Structure formats: C-alpha cells, structure tokens
Amino acid sequence: MEIIIQPTAEAASAVAAEIVARLLCEKPDAVLGLPTGQTPLLLYRELIRLYRKGQVDFRRVTTFNLDEYVGFGSKHPQSYHSFMREHFFRHINISQKNVHVPDGMAKNIPAFSVRYEKMIRAAGGIDLQILGIGADGHIGFNEPSSSLASRTRIKTLAPQTRKDNAKFFGGENKVPYHVITMGIGTIMEARQCLLLAFGGKKSHAVAGAVEGAITAMNPASALQVHPTVKICLDKSAAAGLQKADYYRWVYENKPAWQKNC
Ligand code: GLP
C-alpha cells in the first residue's frame, strides 16, 4: 500500500486527480470504477478542471459505479445516477453508452448483479477503482461482516451508514434500507485501487484498514492483500496511523524514476 498524506483534502484530491490523469494519458480507453459520497467531490472537480484545460479526455473512457439505492430510478434526485450526472458526467465528454451505474429499479436483483459483473468483465475489467471509506470501514456499500470474497449483490445498510448519509436526503427516515453494491471480491479484481479519506471521522476506519488485521469487520482492510493500492489522505484522516511519519518519509523519498507513478 502506498499511503499518501497531504495537508488538506484539496491537496490529496489533486494527487488523486493526477493519478487518474496519468492513467488516461497512458490508456485513453481505461475503465474506471467510481464512488459517490462527499469524499470524491474534490477529485471530480479537479478532473473537470483538467478536462476543461484539455489535459484529460474521457471520450473513450468507460465507467462502472460501485453502488445504487434499491428502489431509486436513474431520474430520482437522490439516486447515484443523478449524483454522478450532476457532479461529474455532465461536465465532461464521456459517452453516455460507456457509463454504468447499478440499476436500483432492477426487478430481479440477483440476475442484474450477475449481468453487472459480466459487463465489467466484457469491458476488460476495471483498471482503476476509486474508493471512499465509511466511518465503519465500508467500501462501496460492503458493510462490516461482508464477505471479503463477495460479488455484486443486494445489501442492507448499517444504521450508522444511514445516519451518515442522511445529509444527502434531508433526514434519516428518507434514507433507503437496501442497496446494490459491487462486492469486495469485485473491487479486489481491479488492477489498481485508489482510496480517498478526509476528516477526523474517518481516522479510525483508515487506521484499521491500513494497520489493523485483515477482517470483515473493517472491509477496507481487504485492500492489504491487493497488489496495487494507493491511499490519499488529509492530515485528519491520517491522525490514527502509527506509522504516519514513515509513510510521509517514503513518499518524499521515492526514487526519481518512480516519482510520477
Ligand atoms: C457511502 C458510499 C461509499 C462512500 C462512503 C463514504 O455509503 N456508498 O462509496 O465511500 O459512504 O461517504 P462520504 O464520502 O460521504 O463520507
């Protein structure tokens, strides 16, 4: 794992945007796995800025979102379809046919989930999976106790996650109970993972994920056995890391040839 600690969320998001931009430069038809939530907003803003400056091109890019609320159609204002349109897709030159978000209205969720996995494989697999992390360590909507080998499926949200996401709904009682999410096994098949976390509320989950035992009780800890993971943190999210100084030192002393990798 490469732990990149920056003073602010803006600085950490700029590093993350550079990682995405570099990939798209090397592989213009890359497949990206995308998250929602507060955390990736600065990254999306930065990528939009780079696109407007002509430094990134999404014309040939394919995307797969991690998750969606069950019962929400793509036009629902709180759906992740709407979230992605509003905060990212409508600002860039991505082709609508290359955008995939789980279908919250799927009549047969298990059958849809199998199809979603097939679509990922047919696209050549995910090159870069971008992730946020929940305060309980969840990635996608894989709540604690999710199988570390899980695939795309329906999940029931933990009460804390419904509370945390109430900010997007104007009240906890409006947050759905069920979601469709890529599984941890699905996420682990991405060629590279890039996890972002900002703010002190994430420090406990981040410390568990990076320095704790690999456990289904902190789903992000599964990333410890992924071969290529970068974790971009601000100072507060890194506050629980025992070896924070070492990670900073490693980042500052990367060999010159590795600086931009
Ligand atoms: C949500 C999403 C996750 C996200 C997490 C953190 O439940 N399904 O993909 O990483 O919660 O959200 P936030 O970035 O708003 O803190």
mmCIF file of N, CA and C in Angstrom, residues 158-254:
data_model
loop_
_atom_site.group_PDB
_atom_site.id
_atom_site.type_symbol
_atom_site.label_atom_id
_atom_site.label_comp_id
_atom_site.label_asym_id
_atom_site.label_seq_id
_atom_site.Cartn_x
_atom_site.Cartn_y
_atom_site.Cartn_z
ATOM 1 N N ALA A 158 -26.078 -0.492 7.290
ATOM 2 C CA ALA A 158 -25.932 -0.431 8.745
ATOM 3 C C ALA A 158 -26.594 0.873 9.235
ATOM 4 N N PRO A 159 -27.172 0.856 10.440
ATOM 5 C CA PRO A 159 -27.823 2.070 10.959
ATOM 6 C C PRO A 159 -26.905 3.297 10.905
ATOM 7 N N GLN A 160 -25.609 3.114 11.207
ATOM 8 C CA GLN A 160 -24.669 4.248 11.189
ATOM 9 C C GLN A 160 -24.516 4.824 9.775
ATOM 10 N N THR A 161 -24.487 3.959 8.779
ATOM 11 C CA THR A 161 -24.345 4.426 7.390
ATOM 12 C C THR A 161 -25.584 5.208 6.976
ATOM 13 N N ARG A 162 -26.774 4.751 7.408
ATOM 14 C CA ARG A 162 -27.999 5.501 7.086
ATOM 15 C C ARG A 162 -27.938 6.874 7.746
ATOM 16 N N LYS A 163 -27.438 6.908 8.990
ATOM 17 C CA LYS A 163 -27.279 8.208 9.685
ATOM 18 C C LYS A 163 -26.301 9.099 8.920
ATOM 19 N N ASP A 164 -25.135 8.525 8.553
ATOM 20 C CA ASP A 164 -24.092 9.306 7.876
ATOM 21 C C ASP A 164 -24.583 9.851 6.535
ATOM 22 N N ASN A 165 -25.408 9.073 5.855
ATOM 23 C CA ASN A 165 -25.845 9.505 4.520
ATOM 24 C C ASN A 165 -27.114 10.356 4.556
ATOM 25 N N ALA A 166 -27.657 10.567 5.756
ATOM 26 C CA ALA A 166 -28.881 11.379 5.891
ATOM 27 C C ALA A 166 -28.655 12.789 5.346
ATOM 28 N N LYS A 167 -27.375 13.256 5.391
ATOM 29 C CA LYS A 167 -27.069 14.608 4.894
ATOM 30 C C LYS A 167 -27.480 14.805 3.418
ATOM 31 N N PHE A 168 -27.548 13.713 2.668
ATOM 32 C CA PHE A 168 -27.918 13.839 1.255
ATOM 33 C C PHE A 168 -29.440 13.748 1.054
ATOM 34 N N PHE A 169 -30.165 13.427 2.139
ATOM 35 C CA PHE A 169 -31.593 13.126 1.999
ATOM 36 C C PHE A 169 -32.512 14.075 2.761
ATOM 37 N N GLY A 170 -31.932 14.951 3.590
ATOM 38 C CA GLY A 170 -32.768 15.801 4.420
ATOM 39 C C GLY A 170 -33.512 14.970 5.457
ATOM 40 N N GLY A 171 -32.849 14.053 6.085
ATOM 41 C CA GLY A 171 -33.476 13.258 7.166
ATOM 42 C C GLY A 171 -33.190 11.793 7.017
ATOM 43 N N GLU A 172 -32.875 11.180 8.173
ATOM 44 C CA GLU A 172 -32.504 9.763 8.163
ATOM 45 C C GLU A 172 -33.665 8.875 7.708
ATOM 46 N N ASN A 173 -34.895 9.310 8.070
ATOM 47 C CA ASN A 173 -36.046 8.457 7.735
ATOM 48 C C ASN A 173 -36.245 8.319 6.221
ATOM 49 N N LYS A 174 -35.575 9.211 5.453
ATOM 50 C CA LYS A 174 -35.741 9.127 3.984
ATOM 51 C C LYS A 174 -34.655 8.269 3.327
ATOM 52 N N VAL A 175 -33.688 7.807 4.111
ATOM 53 C CA VAL A 175 -32.593 7.013 3.527
ATOM 54 C C VAL A 175 -33.080 5.575 3.326
ATOM 55 N N PRO A 176 -32.931 5.047 2.108
ATOM 56 C CA PRO A 176 -33.355 3.656 1.883
ATOM 57 C C PRO A 176 -32.584 2.664 2.770
ATOM 58 N N TYR A 177 -33.156 1.481 2.888
ATOM 59 C CA TYR A 177 -32.502 0.434 3.695
ATOM 60 C C TYR A 177 -31.617 -0.474 2.840
ATOM 61 N N HIS A 178 -31.953 -0.540 1.554
ATOM 62 C CA HIS A 178 -31.272 -1.524 0.703
ATOM 63 C C HIS A 178 -30.536 -0.871 -0.460
ATOM 64 N N VAL A 179 -29.456 -1.523 -0.841
ATOM 65 C CA VAL A 179 -28.614 -1.016 -1.932
ATOM 66 C C VAL A 179 -28.122 -2.195 -2.771
ATOM 67 N N ILE A 180 -27.708 -1.872 -4.001
ATOM 68 C CA ILE A 180 -26.953 -2.858 -4.795
ATOM 69 C C ILE A 180 -25.523 -2.366 -4.794
ATOM 70 N N THR A 181 -24.593 -3.220 -4.464
ATOM 71 C CA THR A 181 -23.188 -2.798 -4.439
ATOM 72 C C THR A 181 -22.283 -3.846 -5.072
ATOM 73 N N MET A 182 -21.236 -3.370 -5.734
ATOM 74 C CA MET A 182 -20.166 -4.297 -6.122
ATOM 75 C C MET A 182 -19.679 -4.951 -4.841
ATOM 76 N N GLY A 183 -19.221 -6.182 -4.925
ATOM 77 C CA GLY A 183 -18.701 -6.850 -3.735
ATOM 78 C C GLY A 183 -17.234 -6.517 -3.498
ATOM 79 N N ILE A 184 -16.734 -6.978 -2.379
ATOM 80 C CA ILE A 184 -15.310 -6.749 -2.091
ATOM 81 C C ILE A 184 -14.460 -7.560 -3.077
ATOM 82 N N GLY A 185 -14.931 -8.761 -3.408
ATOM 83 C CA GLY A 185 -14.227 -9.578 -4.408
ATOM 84 C C GLY A 185 -14.191 -8.869 -5.761
ATOM 85 N N THR A 186 -15.287 -8.187 -6.109
ATOM 86 C CA THR A 186 -15.341 -7.437 -7.375
ATOM 87 C C THR A 186 -14.299 -6.321 -7.344
ATOM 88 N N ILE A 187 -14.290 -5.575 -6.249
ATOM 89 C CA ILE A 187 -13.358 -4.442 -6.094
ATOM 90 C C ILE A 187 -11.915 -4.929 -6.166
ATOM 91 N N MET A 188 -11.664 -6.067 -5.526
ATOM 92 C CA MET A 188 -10.286 -6.587 -5.453
ATOM 93 C C MET A 188 -9.743 -7.018 -6.814
ATOM 94 N N GLU A 189 -10.644 -7.206 -7.791
ATOM 95 C CA GLU A 189 -10.177 -7.605 -9.123
ATOM 96 C C GLU A 189 -9.704 -6.428 -9.964
ATOM 97 N N ALA A 190 -9.954 -5.195 -9.487
ATOM 98 C CA ALA A 190 -9.469 -4.019 -10.236
ATOM 99 C C ALA A 190 -7.944 -4.076 -10.276
ATOM 100 N N ARG A 191 -7.365 -3.573 -11.368
ATOM 101 C CA ARG A 191 -5.892 -3.653 -11.480
ATOM 102 C C ARG A 191 -5.214 -2.739 -10.474
ATOM 103 N N GLN A 192 -5.890 -1.640 -10.160
ATOM 104 C CA GLN A 192 -5.319 -0.691 -9.191
ATOM 105 C C GLN A 192 -6.475 -0.104 -8.373
ATOM 106 N N CYS A 193 -6.237 0.147 -7.091
ATOM 107 C CA CYS A 193 -7.253 0.799 -6.249
ATOM 108 C C CYS A 193 -6.693 2.101 -5.694
ATOM 109 N N LEU A 194 -7.553 3.080 -5.585
ATOM 110 C CA LEU A 194 -7.173 4.396 -5.072
ATOM 111 C C LEU A 194 -8.236 4.798 -4.069
ATOM 112 N N LEU A 195 -7.876 4.749 -2.786
ATOM 113 C CA LEU A 195 -8.852 5.065 -1.745
ATOM 114 C C LEU A 195 -8.584 6.468 -1.209
ATOM 115 N N LEU A 196 -9.645 7.253 -1.077
ATOM 116 C CA LEU A 196 -9.534 8.613 -0.546
ATOM 117 C C LEU A 196 -10.271 8.682 0.781
ATOM 118 N N ALA A 197 -9.691 9.393 1.748
ATOM 119 C CA ALA A 197 -10.399 9.612 3.006
ATOM 120 C C ALA A 197 -9.964 10.943 3.602
ATOM 121 N N PHE A 198 -10.948 11.714 4.016
ATOM 122 C CA PHE A 198 -10.678 13.031 4.585
ATOM 123 C C PHE A 198 -11.450 13.226 5.881
ATOM 124 N N GLY A 199 -10.832 13.920 6.811
ATOM 125 C CA GLY A 199 -11.524 14.294 8.045
ATOM 126 C C GLY A 199 -11.323 13.302 9.163
ATOM 127 N N GLY A 200 -11.364 13.816 10.391
ATOM 128 C CA GLY A 200 -11.117 13.001 11.580
ATOM 129 C C GLY A 200 -12.112 11.864 11.766
ATOM 130 N N LYS A 201 -13.328 12.019 11.204
ATOM 131 C CA LYS A 201 -14.336 10.960 11.368
ATOM 132 C C LYS A 201 -13.910 9.654 10.687
ATOM 133 N N LYS A 202 -12.955 9.756 9.761
ATOM 134 C CA LYS A 202 -12.517 8.566 9.031
ATOM 135 C C LYS A 202 -11.234 7.974 9.620
ATOM 136 N N SER A 203 -10.632 8.659 10.608
ATOM 137 C CA SER A 203 -9.282 8.249 11.039
ATOM 138 C C SER A 203 -9.259 6.837 11.638
ATOM 139 N N HIS A 204 -10.305 6.486 12.364
ATOM 140 C CA HIS A 204 -10.348 5.170 12.995
ATOM 141 C C HIS A 204 -10.445 4.074 11.918
ATOM 142 N N ALA A 205 -11.348 4.281 10.973
ATOM 143 C CA ALA A 205 -11.524 3.287 9.896
ATOM 144 C C ALA A 205 -10.243 3.165 9.071
ATOM 145 N N VAL A 206 -9.600 4.304 8.800
ATOM 146 C CA VAL A 206 -8.366 4.292 7.995
ATOM 147 C C VAL A 206 -7.262 3.535 8.733
ATOM 148 N N ALA A 207 -7.117 3.810 10.035
ATOM 149 C CA ALA A 207 -6.074 3.138 10.815
ATOM 150 C C ALA A 207 -6.312 1.632 10.803
ATOM 151 N N GLY A 208 -7.560 1.216 10.965
ATOM 152 C CA GLY A 208 -7.886 -0.219 10.935
ATOM 153 C C GLY A 208 -7.585 -0.820 9.568
ATOM 154 N N ALA A 209 -7.955 -0.090 8.519
ATOM 155 C CA ALA A 209 -7.786 -0.611 7.161
ATOM 156 C C ALA A 209 -6.308 -0.771 6.808
ATOM 157 N N VAL A 210 -5.476 0.181 7.252
ATOM 158 C CA VAL A 210 -4.070 0.184 6.842
ATOM 159 C C VAL A 210 -3.192 -0.618 7.806
ATOM 160 N N GLU A 211 -3.452 -0.449 9.105
ATOM 161 C CA GLU A 211 -2.517 -1.019 10.092
ATOM 162 C C GLU A 211 -3.137 -2.112 10.958
ATOM 163 N N GLY A 212 -4.439 -2.330 10.790
ATOM 164 C CA GLY A 212 -5.106 -3.350 11.600
ATOM 165 C C GLY A 212 -5.039 -4.719 10.943
ATOM 166 N N ALA A 213 -5.716 -5.666 11.564
ATOM 167 C CA ALA A 213 -5.787 -7.012 10.995
ATOM 168 C C ALA A 213 -6.730 -7.001 9.802
ATOM 169 N N ILE A 214 -6.517 -7.940 8.893
ATOM 170 C CA ILE A 214 -7.453 -8.076 7.769
ATOM 171 C C ILE A 214 -8.698 -8.750 8.316
ATOM 172 N N THR A 215 -9.796 -8.042 8.253
ATOM 173 C CA THR A 215 -11.008 -8.560 8.863
ATOM 174 C C THR A 215 -12.249 -8.038 8.154
ATOM 175 N N ALA A 216 -13.271 -8.899 8.082
ATOM 176 C CA ALA A 216 -14.545 -8.483 7.500
ATOM 177 C C ALA A 216 -15.188 -7.384 8.336
ATOM 178 N N MET A 217 -14.705 -7.172 9.555
ATOM 179 C CA MET A 217 -15.266 -6.107 10.389
ATOM 180 C C MET A 217 -14.759 -4.733 9.963
ATOM 181 N N ASN A 218 -13.701 -4.699 9.165
ATOM 182 C CA ASN A 218 -13.274 -3.455 8.509
ATOM 183 C C ASN A 218 -13.035 -3.822 7.035
ATOM 184 N N PRO A 219 -14.098 -3.742 6.231
ATOM 185 C CA PRO A 219 -13.997 -4.261 4.858
ATOM 186 C C PRO A 219 -12.832 -3.678 4.059
ATOM 187 N N ALA A 220 -12.466 -2.413 4.317
ATOM 188 C CA ALA A 220 -11.357 -1.809 3.559
ATOM 189 C C ALA A 220 -10.021 -2.480 3.868
ATOM 190 N N SER A 221 -9.939 -3.208 4.974
ATOM 191 C CA SER A 221 -8.682 -3.888 5.316
ATOM 192 C C SER A 221 -8.341 -4.961 4.287
ATOM 193 N N ALA A 222 -9.338 -5.416 3.509
ATOM 194 C CA ALA A 222 -9.072 -6.401 2.446
ATOM 195 C C ALA A 222 -8.050 -5.861 1.465
ATOM 196 N N LEU A 223 -7.982 -4.535 1.336
ATOM 197 C CA LEU A 223 -7.043 -3.928 0.374
ATOM 198 C C LEU A 223 -5.593 -4.249 0.707
ATOM 199 N N GLN A 224 -5.340 -4.665 1.931
ATOM 200 C CA GLN A 224 -3.954 -5.030 2.305
ATOM 201 C C GLN A 224 -3.407 -6.164 1.438
ATOM 202 N N VAL A 225 -4.303 -6.988 0.887
ATOM 203 C CA VAL A 225 -3.814 -8.082 0.044
ATOM 204 C C VAL A 225 -3.989 -7.780 -1.450
ATOM 205 N N HIS A 226 -4.328 -6.533 -1.762
ATOM 206 C CA HIS A 226 -4.361 -6.119 -3.173
ATOM 207 C C HIS A 226 -2.959 -5.651 -3.550
ATOM 208 N N PRO A 227 -2.461 -6.051 -4.735
ATOM 209 C CA PRO A 227 -1.066 -5.714 -5.064
ATOM 210 C C PRO A 227 -0.793 -4.238 -5.337
ATOM 211 N N THR A 228 -1.786 -3.452 -5.744
ATOM 212 C CA THR A 228 -1.514 -2.066 -6.164
ATOM 213 C C THR A 228 -2.558 -1.112 -5.602
ATOM 214 N N VAL A 229 -2.282 -0.605 -4.422
ATOM 215 C CA VAL A 229 -3.243 0.288 -3.753
ATOM 216 C C VAL A 229 -2.557 1.590 -3.377
ATOM 217 N N LYS A 230 -3.212 2.695 -3.685
ATOM 218 C CA LYS A 230 -2.768 3.995 -3.188
ATOM 219 C C LYS A 230 -3.863 4.546 -2.287
ATOM 220 N N ILE A 231 -3.442 5.158 -1.182
ATOM 221 C CA ILE A 231 -4.416 5.715 -0.235
ATOM 222 C C ILE A 231 -4.086 7.189 -0.045
ATOM 223 N N CYS A 232 -4.966 8.067 -0.476
ATOM 224 C CA CYS A 232 -4.731 9.515 -0.379
ATOM 225 C C CYS A 232 -5.519 10.069 0.799
ATOM 226 N N LEU A 233 -4.796 10.628 1.762
ATOM 227 C CA LEU A 233 -5.426 11.089 3.000
ATOM 228 C C LEU A 233 -5.107 12.549 3.263
ATOM 229 N N ASP A 234 -6.012 13.230 3.969
ATOM 230 C CA ASP A 234 -5.612 14.516 4.525
ATOM 231 C C ASP A 234 -5.074 14.234 5.930
ATOM 232 N N LYS A 235 -4.574 15.309 6.562
ATOM 233 C CA LYS A 235 -3.911 15.146 7.854
ATOM 234 C C LYS A 235 -4.833 14.512 8.906
ATOM 235 N N SER A 236 -6.102 14.960 8.924
ATOM 236 C CA SER A 236 -7.024 14.464 9.956
ATOM 237 C C SER A 236 -7.355 12.990 9.765
ATOM 238 N N ALA A 237 -7.549 12.573 8.523
ATOM 239 C CA ALA A 237 -7.879 11.159 8.288
ATOM 240 C C ALA A 237 -6.690 10.261 8.620
ATOM 241 N N ALA A 238 -5.471 10.850 8.576
ATOM 242 C CA ALA A 238 -4.262 10.071 8.858
ATOM 243 C C ALA A 238 -3.907 10.070 10.338
ATOM 244 N N ALA A 239 -4.704 10.785 11.143
ATOM 245 C CA ALA A 239 -4.327 11.029 12.547
ATOM 246 C C ALA A 239 -4.194 9.756 13.380
ATOM 247 N N GLY A 240 -4.858 8.677 12.992
ATOM 248 C CA GLY A 240 -4.794 7.443 13.792
ATOM 249 C C GLY A 240 -3.684 6.502 13.359
ATOM 250 N N LEU A 241 -2.924 6.882 12.341
ATOM 251 C CA LEU A 241 -1.894 5.975 11.817
ATOM 252 C C LEU A 241 -0.626 6.040 12.657
ATOM 253 N N GLN A 242 -0.195 4.909 13.159
ATOM 254 C CA GLN A 242 1.014 4.884 13.990
ATOM 255 C C GLN A 242 2.267 5.204 13.187
ATOM 256 N N LYS A 243 2.262 4.816 11.928
ATOM 257 C CA LYS A 243 3.481 4.988 11.125
ATOM 258 C C LYS A 243 3.352 6.136 10.131
ATOM 259 N N ALA A 244 2.549 7.136 10.485
ATOM 260 C CA ALA A 244 2.311 8.256 9.560
ATOM 261 C C ALA A 244 3.622 8.909 9.120
ATOM 262 N N ASP A 245 4.552 9.094 10.059
ATOM 263 C CA ASP A 245 5.804 9.769 9.699
ATOM 264 C C ASP A 245 6.592 8.939 8.682
ATOM 265 N N TYR A 246 6.546 7.638 8.859
ATOM 266 C CA TYR A 246 7.240 6.751 7.918
ATOM 267 C C TYR A 246 6.622 6.860 6.521
ATOM 268 N N TYR A 247 5.268 6.871 6.463
ATOM 269 C CA TYR A 247 4.613 6.967 5.145
ATOM 270 C C TYR A 247 4.973 8.282 4.471
ATOM 271 N N ARG A 248 5.024 9.364 5.249
ATOM 272 C CA ARG A 248 5.403 10.675 4.678
ATOM 273 C C ARG A 248 6.834 10.613 4.131
ATOM 274 N N TRP A 249 7.706 10.011 4.921
ATOM 275 C CA TRP A 249 9.120 9.905 4.573
ATOM 276 C C TRP A 249 9.280 9.106 3.278
ATOM 277 N N VAL A 250 8.562 7.988 3.172
ATOM 278 C CA VAL A 250 8.629 7.144 1.973
ATOM 279 C C VAL A 250 8.190 7.955 0.755
ATOM 280 N N TYR A 251 7.085 8.696 0.907
ATOM 281 C CA TYR A 251 6.547 9.458 -0.222
ATOM 282 C C TYR A 251 7.530 10.546 -0.664
ATOM 283 N N GLU A 252 8.143 11.193 0.326
ATOM 284 C CA GLU A 252 9.090 12.274 -0.006
ATOM 285 C C GLU A 252 10.382 11.738 -0.616
ATOM 286 N N ASN A 253 10.689 10.474 -0.333
ATOM 287 C CA ASN A 253 11.961 9.918 -0.799
ATOM 288 C C ASN A 253 11.798 8.857 -1.882
ATOM 289 N N LYS A 254 10.737 8.955 -2.654
ATOM 290 C CA LYS A 254 10.580 7.988 -3.752
ATOM 291 C C LYS A 254 11.729 8.165 -4.731
#
